[in-house]
CSV table of C-alpha atoms in Angstrom, one decimal:
chain,number,residue,atom,x,y,z
V,1,MET,CA,4.1,-53.0,1.4
V,2,THR,CA,2.0,-49.8,2.1
V,3,ASP,CA,0.6,-48.0,-1.1
V,4,PRO,CA,2.4,-44.6,-0.9
V,5,ASP,CA,0.0,-42.7,-2.9
V,6,PRO,CA,-3.4,-44.6,-2.8
V,7,LEU,CA,-5.4,-41.6,-3.3
V,8,ARG,CA,-3.6,-40.2,-6.4
V,9,ARG,CA,-4.1,-43.6,-8.0
V,10,TRP,CA,-7.9,-43.6,-7.0
V,11,GLY,CA,-8.1,-40.1,-8.7
V,12,ALA,CA,-6.4,-41.4,-12.0
V,13,ALA,CA,-8.9,-44.4,-12.0
V,14,ALA,CA,-11.9,-42.1,-11.6
V,15,ARG,CA,-10.9,-40.1,-14.5
V,16,ASP,CA,-10.2,-43.2,-16.8
V,17,HIS,CA,-13.8,-44.4,-16.1
V,18,ALA,CA,-15.5,-40.9,-16.3
V,19,PRO,CA,-18.2,-40.9,-19.1
V,20,GLU,CA,-17.0,-39.0,-22.5
V,21,ILE,CA,-19.6,-36.6,-24.1
V,22,ARG,CA,-19.4,-36.8,-27.8
V,23,LEU,CA,-21.7,-34.4,-29.5
V,24,PRO,CA,-22.3,-33.4,-33.0
V,25,ASP,CA,-21.4,-30.0,-34.2
V,26,VAL,CA,-24.2,-27.4,-34.4
V,27,GLY,CA,-24.3,-24.0,-35.7
V,28,ALA,CA,-23.2,-21.2,-33.8
V,29,ARG,CA,-25.7,-18.8,-32.3
V,30,ARG,CA,-25.4,-15.7,-30.2
V,31,ARG,CA,-26.6,-15.9,-26.8
V,32,ARG,CA,-29.4,-13.7,-25.7
V,33,THR,CA,-30.3,-12.7,-22.3
V,34,ALA,CA,-34.1,-12.2,-22.7
V,35,LEU,CA,-36.2,-15.1,-21.2
V,36,PRO,CA,-39.5,-16.2,-22.6
V,37,ALA,CA,-42.6,-15.2,-20.7
V,38,LEU,CA,-43.8,-18.7,-20.3
V,39,LEU,CA,-41.8,-22.1,-19.7
V,40,ALA,CA,-42.8,-25.7,-20.7
V,41,ALA,CA,-44.0,-27.8,-18.2
V,42,ALA,CA,-40.8,-30.0,-17.6
V,43,VAL,CA,-38.6,-31.1,-14.8
V,44,VAL,CA,-35.2,-29.3,-14.9
V,45,ALA,CA,-32.1,-29.7,-12.9
V,46,VAL,CA,-28.9,-27.5,-12.7
V,47,VAL,CA,-25.7,-29.2,-11.8
V,48,VAL,CA,-22.4,-27.5,-10.7
V,49,LEU,CA,-19.6,-29.9,-10.4
V,50,GLY,CA,-16.2,-29.0,-9.2
V,51,VAL,CA,-13.0,-30.9,-9.6
V,52,THR,CA,-11.6,-31.9,-6.1
V,53,GLY,CA,-7.8,-32.0,-5.6
V,54,TYR,CA,-5.5,-34.8,-5.3
V,55,GLY,CA,-5.0,-36.3,-1.6
V,56,PHE,CA,-8.4,-34.8,-0.5
V,57,VAL,CA,-11.0,-36.8,1.5
V,58,GLN,CA,-14.5,-36.9,-0.4
V,59,ARG,CA,-17.3,-37.0,2.0
V,60,GLN,CA,-19.6,-40.1,0.9
V,61,GLN,CA,-22.9,-38.3,1.3
V,62,ASP,CA,-25.6,-36.7,-0.5
V,63,TYR,CA,-25.8,-33.0,0.6
V,64,ARG,CA,-28.7,-30.7,0.8
V,65,PRO,CA,-27.6,-27.3,2.2
V,66,LEU,CA,-30.0,-25.8,4.9
V,67,VAL,CA,-29.6,-21.9,5.3
V,68,GLN,CA,-31.0,-19.6,7.6
V,69,ASN,CA,-30.9,-15.7,7.6
V,70,ALA,CA,-28.8,-15.8,4.5
V,71,THR,CA,-29.0,-14.8,0.9
V,72,VAL,CA,-27.2,-17.5,-1.0
V,73,THR,CA,-25.7,-17.2,-4.5
V,74,ALA,CA,-25.4,-20.7,-6.2
V,75,ASN,CA,-27.0,-22.5,-3.3
V,76,ALA,CA,-29.9,-23.5,-1.9
V,77,PRO,CA,-33.1,-21.3,-1.3
V,78,ASP,CA,-33.4,-20.0,2.2
V,79,PRO,CA,-36.8,-21.2,3.6
V,80,THR,CA,-36.9,-18.4,6.2
V,81,THR,CA,-36.3,-15.1,3.8
V,82,SER,CA,-37.6,-14.0,0.8
V,83,SER,CA,-34.5,-14.3,-1.3
V,84,ALA,CA,-33.3,-17.4,-2.8
V,85,GLY,CA,-30.6,-19.1,-4.8
V,86,SER,CA,-28.6,-16.1,-5.9
V,87,SER,CA,-32.0,-14.5,-5.4
V,88,THR,CA,-35.6,-15.0,-6.6
V,89,SER,CA,-36.2,-11.3,-7.1
V,90,ALA,CA,-34.0,-8.2,-6.3
V,91,ALA,CA,-30.3,-8.0,-4.9
V,92,PRO,CA,-29.7,-7.5,-1.3
V,93,THR,CA,-31.1,-4.5,0.1
V,94,THR,CA,-28.0,-3.9,2.3
V,95,THR,CA,-24.9,-3.7,0.4
V,96,ALA,CA,-21.2,-3.5,1.6
V,97,ASN,CA,-20.0,-0.4,3.1
V,98,THR,CA,-17.8,1.1,0.5
V,99,THR,CA,-15.2,2.5,3.1
V,100,PRO,CA,-12.1,0.4,2.3
V,101,PRO,CA,-10.2,-1.7,4.8
V,102,VAL,CA,-7.5,0.2,6.7
V,103,ASN,CA,-5.0,-2.7,6.3
V,104,ALA,CA,-3.7,-3.8,3.0
V,105,PHE,CA,-4.9,-7.5,3.1
V,106,PRO,CA,-4.9,-9.0,-0.4
V,107,ALA,CA,-8.5,-10.0,-0.8
V,108,PRO,CA,-11.1,-8.8,-3.3
V,109,ALA,CA,-13.5,-6.3,-1.8
V,110,LEU,CA,-17.2,-6.5,-2.2
V,111,THR,CA,-18.6,-4.7,-5.1
V,112,THR,CA,-22.1,-3.6,-6.3
V,113,PRO,CA,-24.3,-6.9,-6.7
V,114,ILE,CA,-25.6,-7.9,-9.9
V,115,SER,CA,-29.5,-7.4,-10.7
V,116,GLY,CA,-31.8,-10.1,-9.5
V,117,PRO,CA,-33.9,-12.4,-11.9
V,118,PRO,CA,-37.6,-11.9,-13.1
V,119,THR,CA,-40.1,-13.0,-10.7
V,120,GLY,CA,-40.5,-16.7,-10.6
V,121,PHE,CA,-36.7,-17.4,-11.3
V,122,THR,CA,-33.6,-18.0,-9.4
V,123,GLN,CA,-30.3,-17.1,-10.5
V,124,TYR,CA,-26.8,-18.7,-10.1
V,125,THR,CA,-23.4,-17.3,-10.7
V,126,TYR,CA,-20.4,-19.6,-11.1
V,127,ARG,CA,-16.8,-18.1,-12.3
V,128,GLY,CA,-18.8,-15.0,-13.9
V,129,ILE,CA,-21.2,-17.3,-15.8
V,130,THR,CA,-24.6,-16.1,-14.5
V,131,LEU,CA,-27.9,-18.0,-15.6
V,132,GLN,CA,-31.4,-18.4,-14.4
V,133,VAL,CA,-33.6,-21.1,-14.0
V,134,PRO,CA,-37.3,-21.5,-12.5
V,135,ALA,CA,-37.6,-20.7,-8.8
V,136,SER,CA,-39.0,-24.3,-8.3
V,137,PHE,CA,-35.4,-25.8,-8.7
V,138,GLY,CA,-33.7,-27.3,-5.9
V,139,MET,CA,-30.1,-27.2,-5.0
V,140,ASN,CA,-27.8,-30.4,-5.0
V,141,GLU,CA,-31.1,-32.6,-5.2
V,142,ILE,CA,-28.8,-35.4,-6.1
V,143,HIS,CA,-27.8,-39.0,-5.4
V,144,CYS,CA,-24.6,-40.7,-6.0
V,145,GLY,CA,-22.6,-37.6,-7.1
V,146,TYR,CA,-24.6,-35.9,-9.8
V,147,ASP,CA,-27.5,-38.0,-10.7
V,148,PRO,CA,-30.5,-35.6,-10.1
V,149,VAL,CA,-33.6,-36.8,-8.2
V,150,GLY,CA,-35.5,-33.5,-9.0
V,151,ASP,CA,-35.2,-30.2,-11.0
V,152,THR,CA,-32.1,-29.1,-9.5
V,153,VAL,CA,-28.9,-26.9,-9.4
V,154,ILE,CA,-25.7,-29.0,-8.6
V,155,ILE,CA,-22.5,-27.3,-7.4
V,156,GLY,CA,-18.9,-29.0,-6.8
V,157,PRO,CA,-17.0,-29.7,-4.7
V,158,ARG,CA,-20.3,-30.5,-3.2
V,159,ALA,CA,-20.9,-32.7,-6.4
V,160,VAL,CA,-18.9,-35.7,-6.4
V,161,ASN,CA,-19.3,-39.0,-7.8
V,162,TYR,CA,-19.4,-40.8,-4.5
V,163,CYS,CA,-21.1,-43.9,-5.6
V,164,TYR,CA,-18.4,-44.4,-8.7
V,165,MET,CA,-21.3,-44.9,-11.1
V,166,LEU,CA,-21.8,-43.5,-14.6
V,167,THR,CA,-24.4,-40.9,-15.1
V,168,ARG,CA,-27.4,-42.3,-16.0
V,169,GLU,CA,-30.0,-40.9,-18.7
V,170,SER,CA,-32.2,-38.6,-16.5
V,171,THR,CA,-35.8,-37.8,-16.7
V,172,PHE,CA,-34.6,-34.4,-15.2
V,173,THR,CA,-33.1,-31.6,-16.6
V,174,ALA,CA,-29.6,-30.5,-15.2
V,175,VAL,CA,-27.1,-27.8,-15.4
V,176,LEU,CA,-23.7,-28.9,-14.8
V,177,PHE,CA,-21.0,-26.2,-14.0
V,178,ARG,CA,-17.5,-27.5,-13.8
V,179,ASN,CA,-14.3,-25.7,-12.9
V,180,ASN,CA,-12.4,-27.3,-15.9
V,181,TRP,CA,-13.0,-27.9,-19.8
V,182,SER,CA,-12.1,-30.6,-21.9
V,183,GLY,CA,-9.4,-29.8,-24.7
V,184,ASP,CA,-11.1,-32.1,-27.2
V,185,THR,CA,-14.2,-29.8,-27.1
V,186,GLU,CA,-12.2,-27.5,-29.6
V,187,SER,CA,-12.2,-29.8,-32.3
V,188,THR,CA,-15.8,-31.3,-31.8
V,189,ALA,CA,-17.8,-28.1,-31.2
V,190,THR,CA,-18.8,-24.8,-32.9
V,191,ARG,CA,-17.8,-21.2,-31.3
V,192,SER,CA,-20.2,-19.2,-30.0
V,193,ASN,CA,-20.3,-15.8,-28.1
V,194,LEU,CA,-21.5,-15.2,-24.3
V,195,THR,CA,-22.1,-11.6,-23.7
V,196,GLY,CA,-22.8,-9.6,-20.4
V,197,THR,CA,-20.2,-7.0,-18.8
V,198,ARG,CA,-17.8,-8.4,-21.5
V,199,GLU,CA,-18.1,-10.8,-24.6
V,200,ILE,CA,-16.1,-14.0,-24.6
V,201,SER,CA,-15.9,-17.0,-26.6
V,202,ALA,CA,-17.5,-20.4,-25.8
V,203,LEU,CA,-17.3,-23.8,-27.5
V,204,ARG,CA,-20.8,-25.5,-28.0
V,205,ARG,CA,-21.9,-28.9,-28.5
V,206,GLU,CA,-25.5,-30.5,-28.5
V,207,LYS,CA,-27.0,-33.9,-28.9
V,208,SER,CA,-30.0,-35.9,-28.2
V,209,GLY,CA,-29.3,-39.0,-26.2
V,210,GLU,CA,-31.3,-42.4,-25.3
V,211,GLY,CA,-34.6,-42.1,-23.9
V,212,GLY,CA,-35.2,-38.7,-25.3
V,213,GLU,CA,-32.5,-36.7,-23.3
V,214,HIS,CA,-31.2,-33.7,-24.7
V,215,ARG,CA,-27.8,-32.1,-23.6
V,216,VAL,CA,-26.0,-28.9,-24.4
V,217,VAL,CA,-22.3,-28.3,-23.3
V,218,LEU,CA,-20.7,-24.9,-23.3
V,219,ALA,CA,-17.0,-24.8,-22.6
V,220,VAL,CA,-15.8,-21.3,-21.6
V,221,PRO,CA,-12.1,-21.5,-21.3
V,222,ASP,CA,-11.6,-17.8,-20.6
V,223,VAL,CA,-13.1,-18.5,-17.2
V,224,GLY,CA,-11.9,-22.0,-16.8
V,225,ALA,CA,-15.6,-23.5,-16.8
V,226,THR,CA,-18.0,-25.6,-18.4
V,227,VAL,CA,-21.9,-25.3,-18.3
V,228,GLU,CA,-23.7,-28.6,-19.1
V,229,ILE,CA,-27.6,-28.6,-19.6
V,230,TYR,CA,-29.4,-31.9,-19.8
V,231,GLY,CA,-32.9,-33.1,-19.5
V,232,PRO,CA,-36.0,-34.4,-21.5
V,233,ASP,CA,-37.3,-30.8,-22.8
V,234,PRO,CA,-35.2,-29.1,-25.4
V,235,ALA,CA,-37.4,-26.0,-25.1
V,236,LEU,CA,-36.6,-25.7,-21.3
V,237,ILE,CA,-32.8,-26.2,-21.9
V,238,GLU,CA,-32.8,-23.5,-24.7
V,239,THR,CA,-34.7,-21.2,-22.2
V,240,ILE,CA,-32.0,-21.7,-19.6
V,241,GLU,CA,-29.1,-21.4,-22.2
V,242,ARG,CA,-30.6,-18.1,-23.4
V,243,SER,CA,-30.6,-16.6,-20.0
V,244,ILE,CA,-26.5,-17.1,-19.8
V,245,THR,CA,-24.6,-13.6,-19.4
V,246,ILE,CA,-21.1,-13.0,-18.3
V,247,THR,CA,-20.7,-11.0,-15.1
V,248,ASP,CA,-17.9,-9.7,-13.0
V,249,ALA,CA,-19.8,-9.9,-9.7
V,250,ASP,CA,-22.5,-12.1,-8.4
V,251,GLN,CA,-25.6,-11.5,-6.6
V,252,ASN,CA,-24.1,-10.8,-3.3
V,253,GLY,CA,-21.3,-8.6,-4.7
V,254,CYS,CA,-18.6,-11.3,-4.6
V,255,ALA,CA,-15.8,-10.8,-7.4
V,256,VAL,CA,-15.8,-13.9,-9.7
V,257,SER,CA,-12.0,-14.3,-9.5
V,258,TYR,CA,-9.5,-14.4,-6.8
V,259,VAL,CA,-5.7,-14.7,-6.7
V,260,ASP,CA,-4.8,-17.1,-4.1
V,261,VAL,CA,-2.3,-15.9,-1.1
V,262,PRO,CA,-0.4,-18.9,-0.1
V,263,ASP,CA,1.4,-16.8,2.7
V,264,PHE,CA,-0.7,-15.0,5.1
V,265,PRO,CA,0.5,-11.7,6.0
V,266,GLU,CA,1.9,-10.9,9.4
V,267,ALA,CA,0.9,-8.3,11.9
V,268,LEU,CA,-0.9,-5.6,9.7
V,269,PRO,CA,-2.7,-2.7,11.2
V,270,GLU,CA,-6.1,-3.4,12.6
V,271,PRO,CA,-8.8,-3.1,9.9
V,272,ARG,CA,-11.0,-1.8,12.8
V,273,PRO,CA,-10.6,-1.4,16.2
V,274,GLY,CA,-10.7,-4.8,18.4
V,275,ALA,CA,-9.5,-6.8,15.3
V,276,ALA,CA,-6.3,-7.9,17.0
V,277,ALA,CA,-8.2,-9.4,19.7
V,278,GLU,CA,-11.2,-10.9,17.6
V,279,MET,CA,-11.5,-12.1,14.4
V,280,ILE,CA,-14.4,-10.0,13.6
V,281,PRO,CA,-15.0,-7.4,16.3
V,282,GLY,CA,-17.9,-5.5,17.2
V,283,THR,CA,-21.6,-6.1,15.8
V,284,PRO,CA,-21.5,-6.5,12.0
V,285,GLU,CA,-24.8,-6.0,10.2
V,286,SER,CA,-24.0,-8.6,7.8
V,287,ILE,CA,-21.1,-11.1,6.8
V,288,THR,CA,-20.7,-12.2,2.9
V,289,LEU,CA,-19.0,-15.4,2.3
V,290,CYS,CA,-17.4,-15.7,-1.2
V,291,ARG,CA,-16.1,-19.2,-1.9
V,292,TYR,CA,-13.2,-19.7,-4.4
V,293,ARG,CA,-11.3,-22.5,-5.9
V,294,SER,CA,-8.6,-22.3,-8.4
V,295,GLY,CA,-9.2,-18.7,-8.7
V,296,GLY,CA,-12.9,-18.7,-9.6
V,297,LEU,CA,-16.0,-18.0,-7.5
V,298,ASP,CA,-17.9,-21.2,-6.6
V,299,GLU,CA,-20.9,-19.7,-4.7
V,300,SER,CA,-21.5,-17.2,-2.1
V,301,ALA,CA,-23.8,-16.6,0.9
V,302,ARG,CA,-24.9,-13.4,2.7
V,303,LEU,CA,-25.4,-13.8,6.3
V,304,THR,CA,-27.6,-11.6,8.8
V,305,SER,CA,-28.9,-12.0,12.1
V,306,THR,CA,-28.3,-15.5,13.8
V,307,SER,CA,-26.5,-16.9,11.0
V,308,ALA,CA,-24.0,-14.1,10.9
V,309,SER,CA,-23.7,-14.2,14.7
V,310,LYS,CA,-22.9,-17.9,15.2
V,311,LEU,CA,-20.3,-17.6,12.5
V,312,GLN,CA,-18.6,-14.7,14.2
V,313,ALA,CA,-18.7,-16.5,17.5
V,314,ALA,CA,-16.9,-19.6,15.8
V,315,LEU,CA,-14.3,-17.2,14.2
V,316,ASN,CA,-13.7,-15.5,17.2
V,317,ASP,CA,-13.3,-18.6,19.4
V,318,LEU,CA,-10.6,-20.2,17.2
V,319,PRO,CA,-7.3,-20.9,18.9
V,320,PRO,CA,-4.5,-18.3,17.7
V,321,GLY,CA,-2.0,-19.6,15.1
V,322,LEU,CA,-2.3,-21.6,11.7
V,323,SER,CA,-3.2,-25.2,10.8
V,324,THR,CA,-1.2,-28.0,8.5
V,325,PRO,CA,-2.5,-31.2,7.0
V,326,ALA,CA,-2.5,-34.2,9.3
V,327,TRP,CA,-1.1,-36.2,6.3
V,328,PRO,CA,1.2,-33.7,4.3
V,329,GLN,CA,1.8,-34.6,0.7
V,330,PRO,CA,5.1,-32.9,-0.5
V,331,ASP,CA,4.8,-34.2,-4.0
V,332,VAL,CA,1.4,-32.4,-4.4
V,333,CYS,CA,3.1,-29.0,-3.5
V,334,ALA,CA,5.7,-29.6,-6.1
V,335,SER,CA,3.1,-30.1,-9.0
V,336,ASP,CA,0.0,-27.9,-9.9
V,337,LEU,CA,-2.3,-30.5,-8.1
V,338,ASP,CA,-3.0,-28.5,-5.1
V,339,THR,CA,-6.4,-26.7,-5.3
V,340,PRO,CA,-6.8,-24.6,-2.5
V,341,ALA,CA,-10.0,-23.7,-1.1
V,342,ASN,CA,-10.4,-20.1,0.1
V,343,ILE,CA,-13.6,-18.2,1.7
V,344,VAL,CA,-13.4,-14.5,1.8
V,345,ALA,CA,-15.6,-13.4,4.6
V,346,THR,CA,-16.4,-9.7,4.6
V,347,ALA,CA,-18.0,-8.2,7.7
V,348,VAL,CA,-20.0,-5.0,6.9
V,349,TYR,CA,-20.9,-2.4,9.7
V,350,PRO,CA,-23.3,0.5,9.7
V,351,SER,CA,-20.2,2.7,9.6
V,352,GLY,CA,-16.6,2.5,9.3
V,353,PRO,CA,-14.4,0.0,7.1
V,354,PRO,CA,-15.4,-3.5,7.0
V,355,VAL,CA,-13.2,-6.5,8.3
V,356,VAL,CA,-12.0,-8.8,5.7
V,357,VAL,CA,-11.3,-12.6,7.1
V,358,VAL,CA,-9.6,-15.0,4.6
V,359,ILE,CA,-10.4,-18.9,5.5
V,360,ARG,CA,-7.8,-21.1,3.5
V,361,SER,CA,-7.4,-24.8,3.4
V,362,ALA,CA,-4.8,-26.4,1.4
V,363,HIS,CA,-2.1,-29.0,1.3
V,364,CYS,CA,0.6,-26.2,0.6
V,365,GLY,CA,1.0,-22.7,1.9
V,366,ASP,CA,-0.6,-21.5,5.0
V,367,SER,CA,-3.9,-23.0,5.9
V,368,GLY,CA,-5.9,-21.3,8.7
V,369,VAL,CA,-8.0,-18.1,9.2
V,370,THR,CA,-6.5,-14.3,9.4
V,371,ASN,CA,-8.0,-10.9,9.3
V,372,GLY,CA,-4.5,-9.6,8.6
V,373,SER,CA,-3.7,-8.7,12.2
V,374,ARG,CA,-5.0,-11.9,14.0
V,375,THR,CA,-4.7,-15.8,12.8
V,376,GLY,CA,-6.7,-18.7,13.9
V,377,GLN,CA,-6.5,-22.4,13.5
V,378,LEU,CA,-9.2,-24.3,11.2
V,379,ALA,CA,-11.6,-26.3,13.5
V,380,ASN,CA,-14.8,-28.5,13.0
V,381,THR,CA,-16.8,-26.1,14.6
V,382,LEU,CA,-16.1,-23.7,12.0
V,383,PHE,CA,-16.4,-26.3,9.3
V,384,ALA,CA,-20.0,-27.3,10.6
V,385,ILE,CA,-21.3,-23.8,10.1
V,386,LEU,CA,-19.4,-22.8,6.9
V,387,THR,CA,-20.4,-26.3,5.0
V,388,PRO,CA,-24.2,-25.7,4.7
V,389,LEU,CA,-23.4,-22.2,3.4
V,390,ALA,CA,-20.4,-22.6,1.3
V,391,GLY,CA,-19.8,-26.2,0.7
V,392,PRO,CA,-17.4,-28.6,2.4
V,393,PHE,CA,-13.7,-28.0,2.7
V,394,ASP,CA,-11.9,-31.1,1.3
V,395,VAL,CA,-9.4,-31.1,4.1
V,396,GLY,CA,-11.8,-30.2,6.7
V,397,GLY,CA,-11.2,-32.6,9.7
V,398,GLN,CA,-7.6,-33.6,8.6
V,399,MET,CA,-5.9,-30.6,9.9
V,400,LYS,CA,-3.7,-30.1,13.1
V,401,PRO,CA,-1.9,-26.9,14.8
V,402,GLN,CA,1.1,-26.0,12.7
V,403,GLY,CA,4.3,-26.4,14.3
């Protein structure tokens, strides 16, 4: 007899075998935003791990994004520009046109980007948690999910334990962002405050592991995220921890939260002339991608020049209509297990209103692309462009036309 739900069973088994972190209580301390002038010479890695939804296919490959003509937040440095990570210096010089869209499409507008990091550092924002690491850090330099092979930042859903192995003690320092937090943290950690645009409470644990590894875990229930920093150098870990602030936007002006819209609007007025015929009409000066999962910002990228043109062409070439999973799972829709992936792409023009495009991939509700007055079906050509910039879609390649 065919197993009716093998992926859900696999997910449960994976959680059962996941390593449990037990850390002793330490005294609470207030976060400071100042960075010491000098860092200890040590290897450091930053890891951002997202939890994938049930019924999704995980790509079994190590992943290192390659970005051209893009300023990327919580992503790999762009080797072709002066900006990297979130940025290695100042915020993007070109910001979103403040003219509001004509239609009432329910997507967050771009806002003023946050300030960039000091010289020599790269800045990452995940669900409103912003931190800074040395500019020498890589992005997703990992093997078998989230075992770092160098000083790195790891961001899920890119970071998945593909090899089904427990994390080993690392000679690198890693910062792990997860889009969940463990309830047992409350009974085993001390309370601490994270400050920035607002002050929120965090639960903090700390320990020294075998082989000299040091580990700090900060659970932030208010934003539904956990930050885990680990490696051999406690001083460097403390430096990264002290850089943490709470922000309402990221380096590219993306809002840090998003309310998922499962049902796309139909035939809204054109956000600007030509939008009923093309997803992104005309010649925008930039396109900003804001990637959301479960209501929080995972990462972002600001595209100009060739990268923006390639994405615009891929969006405009999509066949009209919507998509649906090739293998629907109705039981997922009847629960809270569906975790839609949303990318809000905002095309900004030298004058006039922007065009806001939502790209949604999920088991439940509408999947596809819309600018409010035109729809498009998901396609592998689109995923191929988006994946290096904003991470893979869990159901990418499994979609078929709706109807």
